[in-house]
Coordinates of C-alpha atoms and ligand atoms in Angstrom, one line a residue:
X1 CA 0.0 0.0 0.0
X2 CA 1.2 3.3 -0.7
X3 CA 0.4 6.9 0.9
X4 CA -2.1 7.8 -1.5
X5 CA -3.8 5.0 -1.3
X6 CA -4.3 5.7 2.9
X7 CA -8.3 6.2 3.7
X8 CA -8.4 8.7 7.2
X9 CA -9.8 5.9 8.7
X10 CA -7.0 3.6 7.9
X11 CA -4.1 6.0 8.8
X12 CA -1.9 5.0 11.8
X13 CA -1.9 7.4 14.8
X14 CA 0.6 9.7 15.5
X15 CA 4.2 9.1 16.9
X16 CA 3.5 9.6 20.9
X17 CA 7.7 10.1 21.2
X18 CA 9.8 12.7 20.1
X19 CA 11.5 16.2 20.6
X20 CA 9.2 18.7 21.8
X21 CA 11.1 21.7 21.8
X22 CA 15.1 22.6 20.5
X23 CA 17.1 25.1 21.7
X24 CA 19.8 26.2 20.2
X25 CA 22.8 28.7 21.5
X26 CA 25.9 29.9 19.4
X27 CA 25.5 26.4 17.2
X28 CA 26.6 26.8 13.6
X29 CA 24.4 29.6 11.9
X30 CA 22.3 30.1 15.1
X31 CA 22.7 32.3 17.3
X32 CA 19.7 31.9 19.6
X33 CA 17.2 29.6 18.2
X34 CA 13.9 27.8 19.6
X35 CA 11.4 25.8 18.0
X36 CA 8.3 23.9 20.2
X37 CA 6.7 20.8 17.9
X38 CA 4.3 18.4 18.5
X39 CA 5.6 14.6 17.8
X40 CA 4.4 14.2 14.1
X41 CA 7.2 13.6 11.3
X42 CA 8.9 17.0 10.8
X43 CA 9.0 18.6 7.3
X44 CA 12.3 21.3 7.5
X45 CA 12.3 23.2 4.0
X46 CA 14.3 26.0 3.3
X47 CA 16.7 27.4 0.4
X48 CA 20.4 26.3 0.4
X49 CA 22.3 27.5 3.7
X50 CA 18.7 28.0 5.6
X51 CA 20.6 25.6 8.4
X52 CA 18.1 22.5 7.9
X53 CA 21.4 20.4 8.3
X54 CA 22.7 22.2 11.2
X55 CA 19.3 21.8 12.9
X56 CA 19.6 17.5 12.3
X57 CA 23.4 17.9 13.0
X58 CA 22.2 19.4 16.9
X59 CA 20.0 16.3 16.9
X60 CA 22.4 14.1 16.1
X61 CA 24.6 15.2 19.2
X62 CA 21.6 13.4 21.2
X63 CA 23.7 10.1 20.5
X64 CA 27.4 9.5 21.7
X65 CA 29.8 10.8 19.0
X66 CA 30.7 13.8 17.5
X67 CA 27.6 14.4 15.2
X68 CA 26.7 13.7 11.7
X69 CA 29.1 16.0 10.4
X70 CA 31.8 14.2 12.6
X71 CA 33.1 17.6 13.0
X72 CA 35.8 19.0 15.7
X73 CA 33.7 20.2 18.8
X74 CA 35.1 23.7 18.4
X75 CA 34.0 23.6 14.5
X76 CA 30.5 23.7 15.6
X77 CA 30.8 27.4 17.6
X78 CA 28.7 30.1 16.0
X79 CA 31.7 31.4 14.4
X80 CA 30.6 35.3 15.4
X81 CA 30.2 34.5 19.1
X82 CA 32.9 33.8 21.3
X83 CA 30.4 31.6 23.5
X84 CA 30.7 27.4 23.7
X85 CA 27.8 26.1 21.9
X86 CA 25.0 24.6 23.9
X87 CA 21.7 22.0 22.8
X88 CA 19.0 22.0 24.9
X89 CA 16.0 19.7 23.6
X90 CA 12.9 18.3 25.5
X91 CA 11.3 15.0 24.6
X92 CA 8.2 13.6 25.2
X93 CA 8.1 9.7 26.1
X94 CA 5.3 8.6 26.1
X95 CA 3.8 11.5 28.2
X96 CA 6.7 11.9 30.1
X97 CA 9.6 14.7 29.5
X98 CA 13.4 14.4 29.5
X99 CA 15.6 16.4 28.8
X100 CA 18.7 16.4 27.4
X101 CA 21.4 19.2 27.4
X102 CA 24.7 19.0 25.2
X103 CA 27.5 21.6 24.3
X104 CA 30.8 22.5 24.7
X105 CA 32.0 22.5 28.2
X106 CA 32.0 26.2 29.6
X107 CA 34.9 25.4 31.9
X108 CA 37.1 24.2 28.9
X109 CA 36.2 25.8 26.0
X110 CA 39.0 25.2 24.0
X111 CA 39.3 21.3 24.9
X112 CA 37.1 19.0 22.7
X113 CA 34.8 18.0 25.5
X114 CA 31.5 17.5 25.2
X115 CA 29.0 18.2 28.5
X116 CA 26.0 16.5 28.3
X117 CA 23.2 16.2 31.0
X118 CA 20.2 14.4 31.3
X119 CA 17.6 15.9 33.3
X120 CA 19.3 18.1 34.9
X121 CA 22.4 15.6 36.2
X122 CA 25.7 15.6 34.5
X123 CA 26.6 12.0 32.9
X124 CA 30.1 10.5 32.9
X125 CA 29.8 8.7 29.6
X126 CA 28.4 9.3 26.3
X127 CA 27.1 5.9 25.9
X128 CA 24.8 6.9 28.7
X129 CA 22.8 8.9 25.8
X130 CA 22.1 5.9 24.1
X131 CA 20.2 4.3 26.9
X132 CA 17.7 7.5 26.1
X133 CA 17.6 7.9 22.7
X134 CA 18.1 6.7 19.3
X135 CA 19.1 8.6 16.1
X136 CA 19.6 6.8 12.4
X137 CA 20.2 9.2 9.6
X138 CA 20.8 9.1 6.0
X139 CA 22.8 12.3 4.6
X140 CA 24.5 13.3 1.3
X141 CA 27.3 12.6 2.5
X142 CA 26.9 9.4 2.8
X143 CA 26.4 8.8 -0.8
X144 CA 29.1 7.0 -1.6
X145 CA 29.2 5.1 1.7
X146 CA 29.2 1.3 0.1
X147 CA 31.6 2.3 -2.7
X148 CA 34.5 3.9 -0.1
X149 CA 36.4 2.2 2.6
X150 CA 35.6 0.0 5.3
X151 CA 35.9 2.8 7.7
X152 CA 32.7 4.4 6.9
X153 CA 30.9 1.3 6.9
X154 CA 32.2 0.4 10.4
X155 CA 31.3 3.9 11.6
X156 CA 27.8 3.9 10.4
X157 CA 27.2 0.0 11.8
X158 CA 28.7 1.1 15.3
X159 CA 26.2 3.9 15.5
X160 CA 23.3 1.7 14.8
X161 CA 25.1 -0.8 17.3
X162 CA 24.3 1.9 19.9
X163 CA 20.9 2.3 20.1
X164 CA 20.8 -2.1 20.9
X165 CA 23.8 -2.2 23.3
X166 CA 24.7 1.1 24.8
X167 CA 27.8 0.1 26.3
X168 CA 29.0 -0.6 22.4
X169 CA 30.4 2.9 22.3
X170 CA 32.5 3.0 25.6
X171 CA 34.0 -0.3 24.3
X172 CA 35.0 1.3 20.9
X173 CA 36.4 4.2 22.4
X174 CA 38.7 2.4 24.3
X175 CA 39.5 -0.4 22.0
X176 CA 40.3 2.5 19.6
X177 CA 42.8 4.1 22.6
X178 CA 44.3 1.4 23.4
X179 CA 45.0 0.1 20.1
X180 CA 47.0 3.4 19.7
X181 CA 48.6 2.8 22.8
X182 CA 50.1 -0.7 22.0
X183 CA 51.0 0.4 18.5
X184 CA 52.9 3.1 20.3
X185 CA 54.8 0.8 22.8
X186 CA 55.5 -1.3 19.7
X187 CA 56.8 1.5 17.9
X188 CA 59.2 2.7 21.2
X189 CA 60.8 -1.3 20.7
X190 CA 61.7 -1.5 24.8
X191 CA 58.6 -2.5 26.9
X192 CA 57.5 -4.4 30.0
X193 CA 55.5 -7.4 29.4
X194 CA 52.9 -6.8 31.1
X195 CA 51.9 -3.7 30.2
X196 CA 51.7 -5.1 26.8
X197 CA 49.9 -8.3 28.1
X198 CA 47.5 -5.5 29.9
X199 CA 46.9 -3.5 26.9
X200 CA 46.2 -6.9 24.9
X201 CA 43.6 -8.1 27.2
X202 CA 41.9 -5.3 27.0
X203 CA 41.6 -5.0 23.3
X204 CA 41.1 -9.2 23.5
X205 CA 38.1 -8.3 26.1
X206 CA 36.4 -5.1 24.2
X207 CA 37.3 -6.7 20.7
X208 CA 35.0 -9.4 21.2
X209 CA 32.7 -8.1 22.5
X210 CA 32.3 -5.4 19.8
X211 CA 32.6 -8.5 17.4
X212 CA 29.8 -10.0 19.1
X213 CA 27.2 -6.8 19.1
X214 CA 27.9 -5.8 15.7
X215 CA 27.2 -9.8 14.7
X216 CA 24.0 -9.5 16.6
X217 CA 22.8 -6.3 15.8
X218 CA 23.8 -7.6 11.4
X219 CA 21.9 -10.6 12.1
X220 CA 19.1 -9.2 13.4
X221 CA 18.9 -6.5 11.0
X222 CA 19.6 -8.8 8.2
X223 CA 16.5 -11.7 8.6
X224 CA 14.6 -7.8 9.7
X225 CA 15.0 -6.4 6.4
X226 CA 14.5 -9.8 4.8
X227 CA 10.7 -10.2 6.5
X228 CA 10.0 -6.8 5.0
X229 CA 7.5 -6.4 1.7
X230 CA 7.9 -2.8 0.4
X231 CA 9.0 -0.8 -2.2
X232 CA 12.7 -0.8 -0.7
X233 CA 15.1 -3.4 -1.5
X234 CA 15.6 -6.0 1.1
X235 CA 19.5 -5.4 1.5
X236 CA 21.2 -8.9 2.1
X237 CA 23.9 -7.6 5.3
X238 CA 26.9 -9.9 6.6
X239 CA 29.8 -8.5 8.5
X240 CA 33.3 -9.7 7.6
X241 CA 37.0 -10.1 9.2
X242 CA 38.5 -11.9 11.2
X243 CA 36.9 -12.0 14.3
X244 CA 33.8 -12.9 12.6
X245 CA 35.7 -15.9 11.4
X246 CA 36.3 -16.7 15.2
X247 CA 33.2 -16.4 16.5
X248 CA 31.6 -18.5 13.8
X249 CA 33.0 -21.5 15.1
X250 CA 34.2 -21.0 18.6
X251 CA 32.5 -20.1 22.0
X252 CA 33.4 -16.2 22.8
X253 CA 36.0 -17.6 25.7
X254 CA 37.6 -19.7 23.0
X255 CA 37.6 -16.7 20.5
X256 CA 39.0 -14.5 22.9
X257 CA 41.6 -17.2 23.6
X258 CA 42.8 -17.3 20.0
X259 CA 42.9 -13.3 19.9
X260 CA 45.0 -13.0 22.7
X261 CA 47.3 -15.8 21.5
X262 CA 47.1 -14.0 18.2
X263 CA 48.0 -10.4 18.8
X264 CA 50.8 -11.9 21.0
X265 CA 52.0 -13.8 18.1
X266 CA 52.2 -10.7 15.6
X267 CA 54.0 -8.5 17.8
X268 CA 56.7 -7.8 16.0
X269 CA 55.1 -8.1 12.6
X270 CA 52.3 -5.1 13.7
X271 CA 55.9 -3.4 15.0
X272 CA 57.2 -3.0 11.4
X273 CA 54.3 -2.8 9.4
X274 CA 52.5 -0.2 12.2
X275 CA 49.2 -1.5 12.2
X276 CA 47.5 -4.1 14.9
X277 CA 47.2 -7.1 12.0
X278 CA 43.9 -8.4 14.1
X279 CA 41.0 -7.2 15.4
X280 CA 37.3 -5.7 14.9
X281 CA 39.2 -2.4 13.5
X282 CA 39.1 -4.2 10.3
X283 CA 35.8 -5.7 9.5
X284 CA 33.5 -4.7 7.2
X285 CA 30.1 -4.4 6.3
X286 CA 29.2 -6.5 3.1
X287 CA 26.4 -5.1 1.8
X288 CA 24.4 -7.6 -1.3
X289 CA 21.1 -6.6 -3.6
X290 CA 19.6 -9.6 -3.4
X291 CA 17.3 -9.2 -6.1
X292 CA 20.3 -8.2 -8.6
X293 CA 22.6 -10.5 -6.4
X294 CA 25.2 -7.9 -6.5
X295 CA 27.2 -6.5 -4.3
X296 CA 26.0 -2.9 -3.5
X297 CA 29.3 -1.3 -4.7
X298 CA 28.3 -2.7 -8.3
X299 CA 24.8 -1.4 -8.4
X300 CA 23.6 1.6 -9.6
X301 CA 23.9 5.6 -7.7
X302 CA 20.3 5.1 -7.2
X303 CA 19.7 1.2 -6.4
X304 CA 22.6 2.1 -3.2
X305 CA 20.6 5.3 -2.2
X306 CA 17.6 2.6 -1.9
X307 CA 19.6 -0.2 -0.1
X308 CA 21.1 2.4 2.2
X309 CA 17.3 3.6 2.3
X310 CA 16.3 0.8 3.3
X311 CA 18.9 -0.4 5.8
X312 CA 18.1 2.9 7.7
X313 CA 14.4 2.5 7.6
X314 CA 15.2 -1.4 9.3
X315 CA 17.2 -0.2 11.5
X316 CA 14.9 2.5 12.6
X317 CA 11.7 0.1 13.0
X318 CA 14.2 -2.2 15.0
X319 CA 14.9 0.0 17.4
X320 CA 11.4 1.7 17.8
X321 CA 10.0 -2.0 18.7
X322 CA 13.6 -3.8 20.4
X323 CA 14.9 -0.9 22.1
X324 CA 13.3 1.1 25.2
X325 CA 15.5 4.3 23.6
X326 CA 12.9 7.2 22.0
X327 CA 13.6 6.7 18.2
X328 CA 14.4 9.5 15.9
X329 CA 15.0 9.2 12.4
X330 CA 17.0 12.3 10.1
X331 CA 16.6 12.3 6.2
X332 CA 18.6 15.1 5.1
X333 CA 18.0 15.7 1.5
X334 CA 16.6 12.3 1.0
X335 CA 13.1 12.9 -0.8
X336 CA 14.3 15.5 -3.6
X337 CA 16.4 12.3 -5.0
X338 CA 13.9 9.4 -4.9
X339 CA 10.9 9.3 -7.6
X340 CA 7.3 9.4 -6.9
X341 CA 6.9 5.5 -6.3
X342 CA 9.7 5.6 -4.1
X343 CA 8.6 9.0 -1.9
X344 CA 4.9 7.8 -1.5
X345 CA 6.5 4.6 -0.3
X346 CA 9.2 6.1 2.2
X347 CA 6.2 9.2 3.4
X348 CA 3.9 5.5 3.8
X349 CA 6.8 3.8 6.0
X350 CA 7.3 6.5 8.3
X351 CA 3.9 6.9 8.9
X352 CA 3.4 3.2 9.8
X353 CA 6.5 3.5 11.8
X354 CA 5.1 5.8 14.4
X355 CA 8.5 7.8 14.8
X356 CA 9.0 11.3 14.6
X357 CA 11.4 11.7 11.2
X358 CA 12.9 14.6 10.3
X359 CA 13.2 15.5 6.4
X360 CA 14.2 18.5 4.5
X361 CA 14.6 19.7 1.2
X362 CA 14.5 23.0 -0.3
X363 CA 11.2 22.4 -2.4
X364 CA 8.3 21.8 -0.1
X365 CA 5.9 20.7 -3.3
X366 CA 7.7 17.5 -2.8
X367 CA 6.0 16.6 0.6
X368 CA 2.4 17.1 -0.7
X369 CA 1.4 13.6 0.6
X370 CA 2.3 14.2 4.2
X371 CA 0.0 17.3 4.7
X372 CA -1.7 16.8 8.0
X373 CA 0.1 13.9 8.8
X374 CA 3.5 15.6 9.2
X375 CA 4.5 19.2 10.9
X376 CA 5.7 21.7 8.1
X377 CA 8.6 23.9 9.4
X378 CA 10.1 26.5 6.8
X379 CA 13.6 27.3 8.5
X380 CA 13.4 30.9 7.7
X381 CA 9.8 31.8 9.0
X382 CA 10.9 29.5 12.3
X383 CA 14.3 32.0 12.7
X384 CA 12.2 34.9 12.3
X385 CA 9.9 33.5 14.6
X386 CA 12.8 32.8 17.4
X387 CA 13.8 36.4 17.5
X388 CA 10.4 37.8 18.6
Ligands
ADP1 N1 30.4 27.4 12.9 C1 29.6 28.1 12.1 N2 29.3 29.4 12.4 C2 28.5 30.1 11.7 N3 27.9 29.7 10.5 C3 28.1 28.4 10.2 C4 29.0 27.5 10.9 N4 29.0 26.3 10.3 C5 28.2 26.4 9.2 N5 27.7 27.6 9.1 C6 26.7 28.1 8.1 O1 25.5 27.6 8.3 C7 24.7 27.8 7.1 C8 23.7 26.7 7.0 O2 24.2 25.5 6.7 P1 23.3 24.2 6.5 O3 22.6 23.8 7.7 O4 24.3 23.2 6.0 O5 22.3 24.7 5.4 P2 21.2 23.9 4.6 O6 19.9 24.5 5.0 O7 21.5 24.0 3.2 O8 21.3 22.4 5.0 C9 25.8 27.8 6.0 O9 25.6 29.0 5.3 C10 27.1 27.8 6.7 O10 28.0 28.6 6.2
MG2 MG1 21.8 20.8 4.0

């Protein structure tokens, strides 16, 4: 079924989660901004520069990480004020608020530290974020995302990763330091063997386990998509390195076993060639059209906008029903690219998701089909608004 074809009687209520109100200080192009909304779908339009990207990048700070623009911290300072940035935005769950605070912290401005509080109380970690919320988004950017490197494919399946196992990001982050750290004491040649045996453990410990959410999460996203009869294509996922290869014979002790004996044994080869030779750093995410049986890197510009589509729209309704997080979902220049099969099906999804999605484009004739069913927000009128 597609959008038009909806009856009133027929179409699903609205979300009942969402942002209520954002508030933005010395962020990007705004100086002092406010917005309230109700928890429908949100329609940002807007010509080029408006800030409809800068207003999904502040919602993307409500997940660890450093945004969808993975920009430097400081980057993000109104560049005319002299002020740290600050994110204030109030959600509704179910009825009952939270908020959720984010900026650069006042007492060290210059540093790249991020403050974050959640009603009110200051959190230690990041990944405590995730617990709260959950935020997928597709970008332009992210275009080419099954053609490049591994990287970017890591990246993006570590942020879904989130949103099902919150402690996932305080593992990367330090898997990712101490990786540095042993390729350092490598590097210096002289070190105590047990401060290597220390680092080892814990990237034997946090490797695993990383290898073992992101398997999960692949799976589970993977038979997901698979169940699913829409307009999108299905996206065949499987994630791939060695670890994986571990853990799809052997028990995680005896994976973790064969890691530790591993990295031990490649010492002085990851010495030379300055690079840790094992571990979840290197996997990738294989990405297949199943109907073309290609991989995605062979397929068309516009067949990997719809698998990447349709891997976000997945991972989305995944989280909305597996996760206790609010969902929010950001499509940032999304709908001017997809024809009108495609749009009536992606304004039909959202609506049967029941999450509050953000999209934007600069031609608002393009969102037709969501009248009444979405909240219209032209970025100028909204600025103008927040000065009065
Ligand atoms: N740190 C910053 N300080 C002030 N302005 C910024 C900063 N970073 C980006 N901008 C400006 O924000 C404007 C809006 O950007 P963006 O949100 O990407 O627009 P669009 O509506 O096209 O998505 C751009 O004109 C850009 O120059
Ligand atoms: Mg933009």
């Amino acid at each position: 079924m597609t959008a038009t074809q909806f009856s009133m009687a027929q179409l699903p209520l609205s979300p009942t989660r969402g942002v209520e109100r954002i508030s933005l200080s010395h962020f990007r192009c705004y100086e002092i901004f406010s917005v309230s909304l109700d928890l429908r779908p949100v329609v940002l339009t807007g010509p080029n520069g408006a800030g409809k990207t800068n207003l999904l990048e502040a919602l993307s700070f409500l997940i660890p990480g450093r945004g969808l623009r993975r920009a430097r911290l400081s980057e993000v300072r109104n560049q005319n004020s002299s002020a740290p940035w600050a994110i204030s935005i109030t959600l509704n769950d179910e009825g009952e608020p939270l908020q959720i605070g984010t900026g650069l912290d006042p007492e060290v401005p210059e540093s790249e530290k991020r403050l974050t509080k959640i009603n009110g109380e200051k959190i230690k970690s990041q990944s405590t974020l995730a617990e709260w919320v959950s935020v997928v988004w597709l970008i332009p950017q992210m275009d080419r995302l099954l053609l490049e490197g591994a990287q970017g494919r890591r990246r993006f399946l570590d942020r879904l990763v989130y949103g099902f196992d919150p402690s996932h990001a305080q593992r990367l982050s330090r898997y990712e330091q101490v990786l540095k750290e042993r390729g350092l004491l490598l590097r210096q040649g002289r070190f105590d063997r047990y401060w290597i045996e220390g680092l080892e453990e814990t990237l034997v410990n946090d490797g695993i386990a990383i290898t073992a959410s992101r398997r999960e999460v692949v799976g589970q996203l993977s038979s997901f998509l698979k169940s699913q009869n829409n307009a999108f294509p299905q996206a065949d996922l499987t994630l791939e390195g060695d670890p994986e290869k571990l853990l799809q014979t052997r028990s995680l002790l005896e994976a973790e076993e064969e890691m530790r004996r591993l990295l031990a044994a490649h010492r002085e080869q990851d010495r030379m060639t300055g690079r840790t030779s094992f571990g979840p750093h290197r996997s990738d995410l294989f990405v297949r059209h199943p109907e073309k049986n290609q991989p995605a890197a062979l397929c068309s510009t516009g067949e990997q906008k719809a698998l990447l589509l349709s891997i976000v729209m997945g991972a989305a309704h995944l989280l909305s029903i597996r996760t206790g997080a609010i969902p929010l979902l950001l499509l940032d220049e999304v709908v001017a690219h997809l024809d009108k099969t495609y749009r009536s099906a992606l304004f039909d999804a959202i609506l049967k998701l029941r999450i509050q999605a953000w999209l934007t484009g600069t031609d608002v004739s393009l969102f037709e089909e969501l009248e009444g069913h979405a909240q219209f927000l032209s970025l100028k009128e909204a600025r103008l608004v927040s000065k009065t």
